[in-house]
Short mmCIF file of C-alpha atoms and ligand atoms in Angstrom, two decimals:
data_model
loop_
_atom_site.label_atom_id
_atom_site.label_comp_id
_atom_site.label_asym_id
_atom_site.label_seq_id
_atom_site.Cartn_x
_atom_site.Cartn_y
_atom_site.Cartn_z
CA UNK A 24 -154.89 6.48 81.11
CA UNK A 25 -151.29 7.31 81.93
CA UNK A 26 -150.00 6.11 85.27
CA UNK A 27 -146.47 7.37 84.92
CA UNK A 28 -144.51 10.23 83.39
CA UNK A 29 -140.90 10.77 82.47
CA UNK A 30 -139.09 13.30 84.64
CA UNK A 31 -135.66 14.65 83.68
CA UNK A 32 -133.55 16.36 86.30
CA UNK A 33 -130.77 18.96 85.91
CA UNK A 34 -128.15 16.38 86.97
CA UNK A 35 -128.98 14.20 83.95
CA UNK A 36 -130.99 11.60 85.90
CA UNK A 37 -134.19 10.53 84.18
CA UNK A 38 -136.97 8.51 85.81
CA UNK A 39 -140.28 6.97 84.90
CA UNK A 40 -142.30 8.48 87.75
CA UNK A 41 -145.49 6.66 88.84
CA UNK A 42 -148.50 8.92 89.37
CA UNK A 43 -151.16 6.40 90.45
CA UNK A 44 -152.03 5.03 93.87
CA UNK A 45 -150.00 1.95 94.87
CA UNK A 46 -152.50 -0.72 95.95
CA UNK A 47 -152.02 -4.49 95.73
CA UNK A 48 -148.57 -4.06 94.16
CA UNK A 49 -150.01 -2.07 91.26
CA UNK A 50 -150.29 1.58 90.39
CA UNK A 51 -153.95 2.39 89.85
CA UNK A 52 -156.00 5.51 89.14
CA UNK A 53 -158.19 6.82 91.95
CA UNK A 54 -161.82 5.70 91.88
CA UNK A 55 -163.20 9.17 91.22
CA UNK A 56 -160.36 9.97 88.84
CA UNK A 57 -159.45 13.28 90.49
CA UNK A 58 -155.86 14.49 90.22
CA UNK A 59 -153.82 17.34 91.66
CA UNK A 60 -150.60 19.12 90.79
CA UNK A 61 -147.22 18.40 92.35
CA UNK A 62 -144.61 21.18 92.27
CA UNK A 63 -140.86 21.69 92.27
CA UNK A 64 -140.37 24.24 95.07
CA UNK A 65 -136.97 25.37 93.82
CA UNK A 66 -138.53 26.66 90.57
CA UNK A 67 -142.14 27.09 91.71
CA UNK A 68 -143.15 25.15 88.59
CA UNK A 69 -145.43 22.15 88.25
CA UNK A 70 -143.69 18.78 87.92
CA UNK A 71 -146.72 16.62 87.07
CA UNK A 72 -150.16 15.54 88.26
CA UNK A 73 -150.89 12.61 90.56
CA UNK A 74 -154.12 10.81 91.39
CA UNK A 75 -155.89 11.94 94.54
CA UNK A 76 -157.00 9.24 96.99
CA UNK A 77 -160.36 9.76 98.69
CA UNK A 78 -162.39 7.64 101.08
CA UNK A 79 -163.22 4.88 98.59
CA UNK A 80 -159.56 4.54 97.67
CA UNK A 81 -158.59 4.20 101.33
CA UNK A 82 -161.23 1.45 101.58
CA UNK A 83 -159.70 -0.33 98.58
CA UNK A 84 -156.22 -0.08 100.13
CA UNK A 85 -157.56 -1.41 103.45
CA UNK A 86 -159.24 -4.32 101.62
CA UNK A 87 -155.88 -5.20 100.05
CA UNK A 88 -153.97 -4.83 103.32
CA UNK A 89 -156.53 -6.85 105.28
CA UNK A 90 -156.56 -9.72 102.79
CA UNK A 91 -152.76 -9.84 102.80
CA UNK A 92 -152.59 -9.69 106.60
CA UNK A 93 -154.89 -12.67 107.12
CA UNK A 94 -153.70 -14.50 104.01
CA UNK A 95 -150.35 -14.68 102.30
CA UNK A 96 -148.38 -12.43 104.69
CA UNK A 97 -149.36 -14.48 107.75
CA UNK A 98 -147.71 -17.48 106.11
CA UNK A 99 -144.36 -15.73 105.74
CA UNK A 100 -141.87 -16.68 108.44
CA UNK A 101 -140.20 -13.88 110.36
CA UNK A 102 -136.98 -14.56 108.49
CA UNK A 103 -138.77 -14.33 105.15
CA UNK A 104 -140.22 -10.95 106.12
CA UNK A 105 -136.73 -9.76 106.97
CA UNK A 106 -135.42 -11.04 103.64
CA UNK A 107 -137.97 -8.90 101.76
CA UNK A 108 -136.87 -5.80 103.67
CA UNK A 109 -133.21 -6.58 102.93
CA UNK A 110 -133.93 -7.03 99.23
CA UNK A 111 -135.87 -3.76 99.16
CA UNK A 112 -132.89 -2.01 100.79
CA UNK A 113 -130.54 -3.47 98.13
CA UNK A 114 -132.84 -2.34 95.31
CA UNK A 115 -133.07 1.15 96.79
CA UNK A 116 -129.29 1.30 96.97
CA UNK A 117 -129.15 0.54 93.23
CA UNK A 118 -131.63 3.39 92.68
CA UNK A 119 -130.02 5.82 95.11
CA UNK A 120 -129.44 8.63 92.61
CA UNK A 121 -132.95 8.27 91.15
CA UNK A 122 -134.55 8.43 94.59
CA UNK A 123 -132.35 11.33 95.76
CA UNK A 124 -132.99 13.32 92.58
CA UNK A 125 -136.76 12.84 92.88
CA UNK A 126 -136.57 13.97 96.50
CA UNK A 127 -134.60 17.08 95.58
CA UNK A 128 -136.96 17.99 92.73
CA UNK A 129 -140.12 17.46 94.78
CA UNK A 130 -139.07 18.65 98.26
CA UNK A 131 -136.44 21.26 97.32
CA UNK A 132 -133.79 19.89 99.67
CA UNK A 133 -130.13 19.94 98.66
CA UNK A 134 -129.07 16.85 96.71
CA UNK A 135 -126.26 16.11 99.19
CA UNK A 136 -128.87 15.92 101.95
CA UNK A 137 -131.28 13.93 99.80
CA UNK A 138 -128.58 11.30 99.24
CA UNK A 139 -128.12 11.16 103.01
CA UNK A 140 -131.87 10.64 103.45
CA UNK A 141 -131.88 7.72 101.00
CA UNK A 142 -128.88 6.17 102.76
CA UNK A 143 -130.62 6.52 106.14
CA UNK A 144 -133.81 5.02 104.70
CA UNK A 145 -131.82 2.00 103.52
CA UNK A 146 -130.15 1.63 106.93
CA UNK A 147 -133.56 1.77 108.62
CA UNK A 148 -134.90 -1.04 106.41
CA UNK A 149 -131.83 -3.19 107.12
CA UNK A 150 -131.99 -2.51 110.85
CA UNK A 151 -135.63 -3.64 111.11
CA UNK A 152 -134.97 -6.58 108.76
CA UNK A 153 -132.58 -7.74 111.47
CA UNK A 154 -135.25 -7.44 114.16
CA UNK A 155 -137.85 -9.48 112.30
CA UNK A 156 -136.70 -12.89 113.64
CA UNK A 157 -135.68 -11.59 117.07
CA UNK A 158 -139.12 -10.64 118.35
CA UNK A 159 -140.45 -13.02 120.94
CA UNK A 160 -142.40 -13.22 124.16
CA UNK A 161 -141.42 -14.44 127.60
CA UNK A 162 -142.13 -17.31 129.90
CA UNK A 163 -143.49 -15.94 133.19
CA UNK A 164 -143.43 -18.24 136.18
CA UNK A 165 -146.07 -17.55 138.80
CA UNK A 166 -145.56 -18.61 142.39
CA UNK A 167 -147.56 -21.83 142.59
CA UNK A 168 -146.09 -23.40 139.42
CA UNK A 169 -149.51 -24.83 138.74
CA UNK A 170 -149.70 -22.91 135.50
CA UNK A 171 -147.40 -22.47 132.57
CA UNK A 172 -147.60 -18.87 131.33
CA UNK A 173 -146.08 -17.21 128.33
CA UNK A 174 -146.54 -14.08 126.25
CA UNK A 175 -146.56 -13.64 122.51
CA UNK A 176 -145.77 -10.41 120.69
CA UNK A 177 -148.34 -10.46 117.91
CA UNK A 178 -148.82 -8.03 115.02
CA UNK A 179 -151.75 -5.60 115.21
CA UNK A 180 -153.16 -5.95 111.69
CA UNK A 181 -153.69 -3.21 109.14
CA UNK A 182 -151.72 -0.12 110.18
CA UNK A 183 -152.50 3.37 108.88
CA UNK A 184 -149.53 5.68 108.52
CA UNK A 185 -149.67 9.39 107.68
CA UNK A 186 -146.41 11.14 106.92
CA UNK A 187 -145.23 14.74 106.30
CA UNK A 188 -143.26 16.43 103.54
CA UNK A 189 -139.95 17.35 105.20
CA UNK A 190 -138.29 13.91 104.86
CA UNK A 191 -140.68 12.15 102.48
CA UNK A 192 -138.70 8.98 101.79
CA UNK A 193 -137.10 8.73 105.22
CA UNK A 194 -140.47 9.01 106.97
CA UNK A 195 -141.81 6.31 104.64
CA UNK A 196 -138.94 4.03 105.71
CA UNK A 197 -139.28 4.88 109.43
CA UNK A 198 -142.95 3.98 109.22
CA UNK A 199 -143.06 0.89 107.05
CA UNK A 200 -139.94 -0.91 108.35
CA UNK A 201 -141.03 -1.56 111.97
CA UNK A 202 -144.62 -2.27 110.89
CA UNK A 203 -143.59 -4.81 108.26
CA UNK A 204 -140.87 -6.61 110.23
CA UNK A 205 -143.41 -7.33 112.98
CA UNK A 206 -145.87 -8.92 110.51
CA UNK A 207 -148.39 -6.11 109.96
CA UNK A 208 -149.58 -4.72 106.65
CA UNK A 209 -149.82 -1.00 105.92
CA UNK A 210 -151.82 1.73 104.22
CA UNK A 211 -149.55 4.75 104.13
CA UNK A 212 -150.53 8.24 102.99
CA UNK A 213 -147.73 10.56 101.91
CA UNK A 214 -148.08 14.31 102.26
CA UNK A 215 -149.99 15.67 99.28
CA UNK A 216 -147.13 17.92 98.16
CA UNK A 217 -144.36 15.26 98.27
CA UNK A 218 -145.63 11.88 97.07
CA UNK A 219 -143.01 11.16 94.42
CA UNK A 220 -140.05 9.48 96.16
CA UNK A 221 -142.26 7.03 98.09
CA UNK A 222 -144.07 6.09 94.87
CA UNK A 223 -140.78 5.52 93.11
CA UNK A 224 -139.63 3.28 95.98
CA UNK A 225 -142.90 1.35 95.56
CA UNK A 226 -141.80 0.33 92.05
CA UNK A 227 -139.27 -1.92 93.84
CA UNK A 228 -141.67 -3.61 96.26
CA UNK A 229 -142.87 -6.52 94.13
CA UNK A 230 -139.31 -7.27 93.02
CA UNK A 231 -138.22 -7.30 96.67
CA UNK A 232 -140.62 -10.21 97.19
CA UNK A 233 -143.46 -8.53 99.09
CA UNK A 234 -146.79 -10.12 98.19
CA UNK A 235 -149.56 -7.85 96.89
CA UNK A 236 -151.36 -5.89 99.59
CA UNK A 237 -148.61 -5.87 102.23
CA UNK A 238 -147.48 -2.30 101.52
CA UNK A 239 -150.04 0.12 100.07
CA UNK A 240 -149.12 3.76 99.47
CA UNK A 241 -151.46 6.54 98.45
CA UNK A 242 -151.47 10.30 98.41
CA UNK A 243 -154.34 12.68 99.02
CA UNK A 244 -155.40 15.55 101.22
CA UNK A 245 -155.40 15.33 104.99
CA UNK A 246 -159.03 16.28 105.49
CA UNK A 247 -160.23 13.51 103.15
CA UNK A 248 -157.73 10.67 102.72
CA UNK A 249 -155.90 11.31 106.01
CA UNK A 250 -159.12 11.58 107.99
CA UNK A 251 -160.43 8.38 106.36
CA UNK A 252 -157.37 6.52 107.67
CA UNK A 253 -157.64 7.97 111.18
CA UNK A 254 -161.31 7.02 111.49
CA UNK A 255 -161.25 3.71 109.59
CA UNK A 256 -162.94 0.84 111.45
CA UNK A 257 -160.64 -1.83 109.99
CA UNK A 258 -157.37 -0.02 110.64
CA UNK A 259 -156.21 -0.93 114.14
CA UNK A 260 -153.22 1.33 114.51
CA UNK A 261 -152.39 4.81 113.22
CA UNK A 262 -148.95 6.39 113.21
CA UNK A 263 -148.66 10.07 112.37
CA UNK A 264 -145.87 12.58 111.90
CA UNK A 265 -146.79 16.23 111.39
CA UNK A 266 -148.33 19.21 113.16
CA UNK A 267 -149.65 19.15 116.71
CA UNK A 268 -152.99 20.44 115.45
CA UNK A 269 -153.49 17.44 113.17
CA UNK A 270 -152.09 15.07 115.81
CA UNK A 271 -154.96 16.10 118.10
CA UNK A 272 -157.50 15.53 115.31
CA UNK A 273 -156.10 12.05 114.67
CA UNK A 274 -156.37 11.09 118.32
CA UNK A 275 -159.95 12.30 118.41
CA UNK A 276 -160.80 10.35 115.26
CA UNK A 277 -159.19 7.22 116.70
CA UNK A 278 -161.17 7.64 119.92
CA UNK A 279 -164.43 8.23 118.08
CA UNK A 280 -164.02 5.24 115.74
CA UNK A 281 -162.50 1.95 116.93
CA UNK A 282 -159.98 3.14 119.56
CA UNK A 283 -157.12 2.24 117.25
CA UNK A 284 -153.67 2.52 118.83
CA UNK A 285 -152.10 5.93 118.22
CA UNK A 286 -148.50 7.07 117.99
CA UNK A 287 -147.72 10.69 117.21
CA UNK A 288 -144.48 12.42 116.31
CA UNK A 289 -145.26 16.13 116.39
CA UNK A 290 -143.36 19.35 116.39
CA UNK A 291 -140.93 20.99 118.71
CA UNK A 292 -139.21 24.19 119.78
CA UNK A 293 -135.96 22.66 120.88
CA UNK A 294 -133.30 24.52 122.86
CA UNK A 295 -129.62 24.36 121.89
CA UNK A 296 -127.47 25.49 124.81
CA UNK A 297 -123.85 26.69 124.91
CA UNK A 298 -122.00 26.98 128.23
CA UNK A 299 -119.00 29.29 128.87
CA UNK A 300 -116.64 26.32 128.94
CA UNK A 301 -117.65 24.91 125.52
CA UNK A 302 -115.33 24.70 122.53
CA UNK A 303 -116.89 27.74 120.82
CA UNK A 304 -115.97 26.86 117.23
CA UNK A 305 -117.39 23.37 117.53
CA UNK A 306 -120.49 24.55 119.39
CA UNK A 307 -121.23 27.18 116.73
CA UNK A 308 -120.86 24.54 114.05
CA UNK A 309 -123.45 22.36 115.79
CA UNK A 310 -125.81 25.24 116.48
CA UNK A 311 -125.63 26.23 112.80
CA UNK A 312 -126.31 22.63 111.74
CA UNK A 313 -128.99 22.34 114.43
CA UNK A 314 -131.21 25.03 112.94
CA UNK A 315 -130.25 25.34 109.27
CA UNK A 316 -130.04 21.63 108.32
CA UNK A 317 -132.85 20.81 105.84
CA UNK A 318 -133.78 24.51 105.73
CA UNK A 319 -135.02 24.27 109.31
CA UNK A 320 -137.86 21.99 108.19
CA UNK A 321 -136.98 19.54 110.93
CA UNK A 322 -139.19 18.62 113.88
CA UNK A 323 -136.21 18.56 116.25
CA UNK A 324 -134.58 21.76 114.87
CA UNK A 325 -132.57 23.62 117.52
CA UNK A 326 -134.62 26.79 117.07
CA UNK A 327 -133.95 28.38 120.48
CA UNK A 328 -130.25 29.01 121.04
CA UNK A 329 -129.22 29.89 124.61
CA UNK A 330 -125.69 31.12 125.34
CA UNK A 331 -124.07 31.66 128.75
CA UNK A 332 -123.46 35.35 129.50
CA UNK A 333 -119.66 35.31 129.47
CA UNK A 334 -119.36 34.21 125.83
CA UNK A 335 -122.65 35.56 124.43
CA UNK A 336 -121.21 38.41 122.30
CA UNK A 337 -118.44 36.22 120.96
CA UNK A 338 -120.90 33.45 120.01
CA UNK A 339 -123.31 35.85 118.28
CA UNK A 340 -120.48 37.16 116.12
CA UNK A 341 -119.17 33.67 115.30
CA UNK A 342 -122.67 32.31 114.58
CA UNK A 343 -123.46 35.22 112.22
CA UNK A 344 -120.23 34.61 110.32
CA UNK A 345 -120.97 30.91 110.12
CA UNK A 346 -124.60 31.32 109.04
CA UNK A 347 -123.79 33.53 106.05
CA UNK A 348 -121.32 30.90 104.83
CA UNK A 349 -124.14 28.35 104.33
CA UNK A 350 -124.59 27.89 100.60
CA UNK A 351 -128.25 28.56 99.85
CA UNK A 352 -129.69 27.99 96.38
CA UNK A 353 -129.89 25.47 93.54
CA UNK A 354 -130.61 22.18 95.30
CA UNK A 355 -129.09 20.19 92.41
CA UNK A 356 -125.70 21.82 93.05
CA UNK A 357 -123.68 19.25 95.06
CA UNK A 358 -122.19 22.06 97.19
CA UNK A 359 -125.53 23.50 98.26
CA UNK A 360 -126.35 23.12 101.96
CA UNK A 361 -129.78 24.74 102.04
CA UNK A 362 -132.24 24.31 99.19
CA UNK A 363 -135.79 25.60 98.80
CA UNK A 364 -138.53 25.51 101.43
CA UNK A 365 -141.10 22.89 100.52
CA UNK A 366 -143.91 25.10 99.21
CA UNK A 367 -145.23 28.61 98.71
CA UNK A 368 -147.46 28.06 101.73
CA UNK A 369 -144.55 27.08 103.98
CA UNK A 370 -142.44 29.97 102.61
CA UNK A 371 -145.23 32.41 103.46
CA UNK A 372 -145.65 30.92 106.93
CA UNK A 373 -141.92 31.37 107.61
CA UNK A 374 -141.88 34.95 106.29
CA UNK A 375 -144.94 35.67 108.45
CA UNK A 376 -142.94 34.64 111.52
CA UNK A 377 -140.00 36.80 110.43
CA UNK A 378 -142.37 39.79 110.21
CA UNK A 379 -143.87 38.93 113.61
CA UNK A 380 -140.37 38.84 115.12
CA UNK A 381 -139.50 42.26 113.69
CA UNK A 382 -142.82 43.75 114.85
CA UNK A 383 -142.31 42.41 118.36
CA UNK A 384 -139.01 44.31 118.51
CA UNK A 385 -136.49 41.51 118.08
CA UNK A 386 -133.24 42.32 116.24
CA UNK A 387 -132.41 40.59 112.97
CA UNK A 388 -128.71 39.74 113.40
CA UNK A 389 -128.53 38.14 109.98
CA UNK A 390 -130.97 37.12 107.21
CA UNK A 391 -134.67 37.84 107.27
CA UNK A 392 -135.21 37.96 103.50
CA UNK A 393 -136.20 35.84 100.57
CA UNK A 394 -133.35 34.65 98.35
CA UNK A 395 -133.94 35.30 94.63
CA UNK A 396 -137.31 35.70 92.96
CA UNK A 397 -137.90 32.17 91.68
CA UNK A 398 -138.64 29.25 94.03
CA UNK A 399 -139.07 29.42 97.78
CA UNK A 400 -135.69 30.22 99.32
CA UNK A 401 -135.16 31.95 102.68
CA UNK A 402 -131.93 33.40 104.11
CA UNK A 403 -130.59 31.75 107.26
CA UNK A 404 -132.03 34.06 109.91
CA UNK A 405 -130.97 34.77 113.50
CA UNK A 406 -133.01 36.95 115.87
CA UNK A 407 -131.52 38.42 119.06
CA UNK A 408 -133.07 40.70 121.73
CA UNK A 409 -135.92 38.30 122.15
CA UNK A 410 -138.10 37.74 125.19
CA UNK A 411 -139.54 34.40 126.26
CA UNK A 412 -143.10 35.45 125.46
CA UNK A 413 -142.51 36.36 121.79
CA UNK A 414 -144.25 34.28 119.15
CA UNK A 415 -140.89 33.51 117.47
CA UNK A 416 -139.64 31.99 120.74
CA UNK A 417 -142.80 30.03 121.51
CA UNK A 418 -144.10 28.67 118.19
CA UNK A 419 -142.60 26.20 115.77
CA UNK A 420 -141.53 28.10 112.63
CA UNK A 421 -140.27 25.13 110.59
CA UNK A 422 -137.87 27.22 108.55
CA UNK A 423 -134.30 28.56 108.73
CA UNK A 424 -135.05 30.95 111.60
CA UNK A 425 -133.76 30.81 115.18
CA UNK A 426 -133.59 33.02 118.22
CA UNK A 427 -130.52 33.56 120.41
CA UNK A 428 -130.62 34.64 124.04
CA UNK A 429 -128.43 34.77 127.18
CA UNK A 430 -128.57 32.68 130.33
CA UNK A 431 -126.84 32.86 133.73
CA UNK A 432 -126.42 29.34 135.07
CA UNK A 433 -127.75 25.77 134.96
CA UNK A 434 -130.97 26.55 136.85
CA UNK A 435 -131.73 29.54 134.63
CA UNK A 436 -131.20 27.68 131.35
CA UNK A 437 -133.07 24.56 132.46
CA UNK A 438 -136.08 26.75 133.35
CA UNK A 439 -135.91 28.48 129.95
CA UNK A 440 -135.40 25.22 128.06
CA UNK A 441 -138.43 23.67 129.74
CA UNK A 442 -140.60 26.76 129.25
CA UNK A 443 -142.41 25.23 126.25
CA UNK A 444 -145.41 23.04 125.57
CA UNK A 445 -143.13 20.85 123.44
CA UNK A 446 -140.35 18.43 124.39
CA UNK A 447 -138.80 16.74 121.40
CA UNK A 448 -135.06 17.38 121.65
CA UNK A 449 -132.32 19.60 123.08
CA UNK A 450 -128.60 20.19 122.67
CA UNK A 451 -126.02 21.07 125.33
CA UNK A 452 -122.46 22.13 124.58
CA UNK A 453 -119.93 22.11 127.42
CA UNK A 454 -116.58 20.58 128.32
CA UNK A 455 -117.86 19.67 131.79
CA UNK A 456 -119.36 16.20 131.93
CA UNK A 457 -121.24 16.94 135.16
CA UNK A 458 -122.93 20.00 133.63
CA UNK A 459 -123.75 18.06 130.46
CA UNK A 460 -125.43 15.21 132.29
CA UNK A 461 -127.24 17.41 134.81
CA UNK A 462 -128.77 19.48 132.00
CA UNK A 463 -129.48 16.38 129.90
CA UNK A 464 -131.39 14.79 132.76
CA UNK A 465 -133.32 17.91 133.81
CA UNK A 466 -134.62 18.89 130.36
CA UNK A 467 -138.03 17.41 129.61
CA UNK A 468 -137.44 16.14 126.07
CA UNK A 469 -137.09 12.85 124.23
CA UNK A 470 -133.59 13.28 122.74
CA UNK A 471 -130.68 15.08 124.36
CA UNK A 472 -127.56 15.72 122.31
CA UNK A 473 -124.31 16.54 124.10
CA UNK A 474 -121.67 18.37 122.03
CA UNK A 475 -123.55 17.50 118.84
CA UNK A 476 -127.02 18.04 117.32
CA UNK A 477 -129.54 16.24 115.08
CA UNK A 478 -127.64 13.05 115.86
CA UNK A 479 -130.39 10.69 114.72
CA UNK A 480 -129.60 7.02 114.28
CA UNK A 481 -131.90 4.15 113.36
CA UNK A 482 -130.89 2.28 116.55
CA UNK A 483 -131.74 5.16 118.92
CA UNK A 484 -135.35 5.76 120.05
CA UNK A 485 -136.77 9.10 118.96
CA UNK A 486 -139.96 10.87 120.05
CA UNK A 487 -141.46 13.53 122.21
CA UNK A 488 -142.35 14.50 125.76
CA UNK A 489 -145.45 16.65 126.33
CA UNK A 490 -147.09 17.98 123.16
CA UNK A 491 -144.27 16.71 120.95
CA UNK A 492 -145.96 13.35 120.75
CA UNK A 493 -146.77 9.89 121.98
CA UNK A 494 -144.57 6.84 121.59
CA UNK A 495 -141.07 6.36 120.22
CA UNK A 496 -139.90 5.61 116.72
CA UNK A 497 -136.64 3.88 115.76
CA UNK A 498 -134.63 1.44 117.83
CA UNK A 499 -136.13 -1.56 119.54
CA UNK A 500 -138.73 0.78 121.10
CA UNK A 501 -140.59 1.15 117.79
CA UNK A 502 -141.41 -2.57 117.77
CA UNK A 503 -143.83 -1.94 120.63
CA UNK A 504 -145.88 0.37 118.42
CA UNK A 505 -146.61 -2.46 116.02
CA UNK A 506 -147.11 -5.43 118.32
CA UNK A 507 -149.55 -6.35 121.03
CA UNK A 508 -148.96 -8.74 123.88
CA UNK A 509 -151.02 -11.86 124.23
CA UNK A 510 -150.76 -13.80 127.48
CA UNK A 511 -151.33 -17.56 127.34
CA UNK A 512 -151.82 -19.33 130.66
CA UNK A 513 -152.01 -23.15 130.74
CA UNK A 514 -153.43 -25.01 133.72
CA UNK A 515 -151.03 -27.83 134.61
CA UNK A 516 -153.13 -29.36 137.39
P1 NAI B 18 -149.87 18.74 108.60
O1 NAI B 18 -149.78 18.19 109.98
O2 NAI B 18 -151.16 19.35 108.16
O3 NAI B 18 -149.50 17.59 107.52
C1 NAI B 18 -148.83 16.38 107.81
C2 NAI B 18 -149.60 15.22 107.22
O4 NAI B 18 -150.88 15.15 107.83
C3 NAI B 18 -149.87 15.31 105.72
O5 NAI B 18 -149.79 14.01 105.16
C4 NAI B 18 -151.32 15.80 105.68
O6 NAI B 18 -151.99 15.46 104.50
C5 NAI B 18 -151.91 15.08 106.86
N1 NAI B 18 -153.14 15.67 107.42
C6 NAI B 18 -153.49 16.99 107.44
N2 NAI B 18 -154.70 17.14 108.03
C7 NAI B 18 -155.13 15.90 108.39
C8 NAI B 18 -156.30 15.39 109.03
N3 NAI B 18 -157.26 16.21 109.44
N4 NAI B 18 -156.39 14.06 109.24
C9 NAI B 18 -155.39 13.22 108.87
N5 NAI B 18 -154.28 13.64 108.25
C10 NAI B 18 -154.12 14.96 108.01
O7 NAI B 18 -148.69 19.78 108.44
P2 NAI B 18 -148.63 21.08 107.48
O8 NAI B 18 -149.95 21.79 107.52
O9 NAI B 18 -148.14 20.65 106.17
O10 NAI B 18 -147.53 21.94 108.23
C11 NAI B 18 -147.89 22.81 109.29
C12 NAI B 18 -146.85 22.81 110.37
O11 NAI B 18 -146.80 21.52 110.95
C13 NAI B 18 -145.43 23.09 109.94
O12 NAI B 18 -145.17 24.45 109.81
C14 NAI B 18 -144.69 22.47 111.08
O13 NAI B 18 -144.65 23.37 112.17
C15 NAI B 18 -145.51 21.27 111.47
N6 NAI B 18 -144.98 20.03 110.87
C16 NAI B 18 -144.26 19.18 111.66
C17 NAI B 18 -143.67 18.07 111.11
C18 NAI B 18 -142.86 17.13 111.93
O14 NAI B 18 -141.96 16.50 111.41
N7 NAI B 18 -143.15 16.95 113.20
C19 NAI B 18 -143.78 17.76 109.68
C20 NAI B 18 -144.63 18.66 108.96
C21 NAI B 18 -145.18 19.76 109.54
MG1 MG B 19 -151.95 21.21 107.71
#
């Protein structure tokens, strides 16, 4: 029974890729032995087969995580937990090209971006390693001083984590780092189409010093393996990143099972706003990066561009020129900016939205077509002449497609920006500090970027208002997701 395969990439990197489920620090076949295919979206060809986790495999992973939580992991000091995360970060740094190449082959993203993802994953591990021995409760004095009261920030237990395919390794790091530094153990399910980078990172876990059972990683379908995590009676917290539709299902499953704590990071339809007084060249650069970074497969993508009337025509022209300069194609080419979309299914979903936009009467300023005939590449696409009620303005496309529209003044653009069920992020470009801060404070979204976009950092909380989610990841905020407060009150009388 083979549990790994050799993969060779066009840049000369060769890896021994695990294909089993990672439970108890070992790669194992699934109990029922079922497997499914994993593809390279830039060629459309199969890379290899991996084992498919089902309910019994989730149970096995929970058994491992539960035993570790109550046993060996509970004996690790906070500093020792941090040391494991630091060692893992160092090992990942040594394997940066392997991890980035796997990511590019499996997700389709440009290698330059994949290297950035690995670097950010490493930073996230180091950041939370630093938090591990700085988590503590408070002494709370009540008025009669007859009691001594304090709080403890305790870990929750076995945490279930379900991640998507757009940043496979980075989402793995965002999820495991805060859970592990706070003393929990995890059962993480990768997206079924992009399991490879997380599995490769798991080859480093034992060497980093993590005892068996602390970090368990499986792949499988959402309706089976994902649902088993969301409804598991011995998982006490679930963290999810993905579609709003599935986020709702996870909350329902949590409610119907053991009321496990839920955090959700869902989609968005984020506005990116340019005022008359902005530096146009810089603003266009950020708007281009805002939507076309990672092929638009970004939850906080700036997919609705709003431009103040006085500079609208000028910005449309400059943005078109800029968009066609993005190098789209072979993701293993170091100069490529936009690689392939993740799958045939996602490609078809994006092209469906492009058709819907055309049918609704919007104008394609640039793009709108597939690139090449092999793999799933889409031209950077800009729609103008859009109205607020069009599907392409309302729904998350999750591809390199944006709309551009005019606005009059602050009130007008704030109303348009907030005219969405989402609220993940927004950008505002202006040279006037007062305008920037007024707009930043009036938009109902979790991250507001002024004169920049997609400015994520491991130290800054990230998450959504409204239907973009519940809770915050990154920064000190994320520690709350993985701890619960115990109050101890001692009678001194
Ligand atoms: P999805 O939400 O179905 O998949 C994300 C993860 O959830 C995967 O690991 C999947 O296996 C799991 N999952 C699916 N159904 C589940 C269930 N019933 N119970 C538990 N887990 C389940 O996303 P999908 O279908 O791949 O993409 C659809 C759209 O979702 C995209 O076009 C995009 O708009 C949005 N999306 C948003 C992401 C974000 O970063 N916020 C990431 C991925 C997708
Ligand atoms: Mg789905």
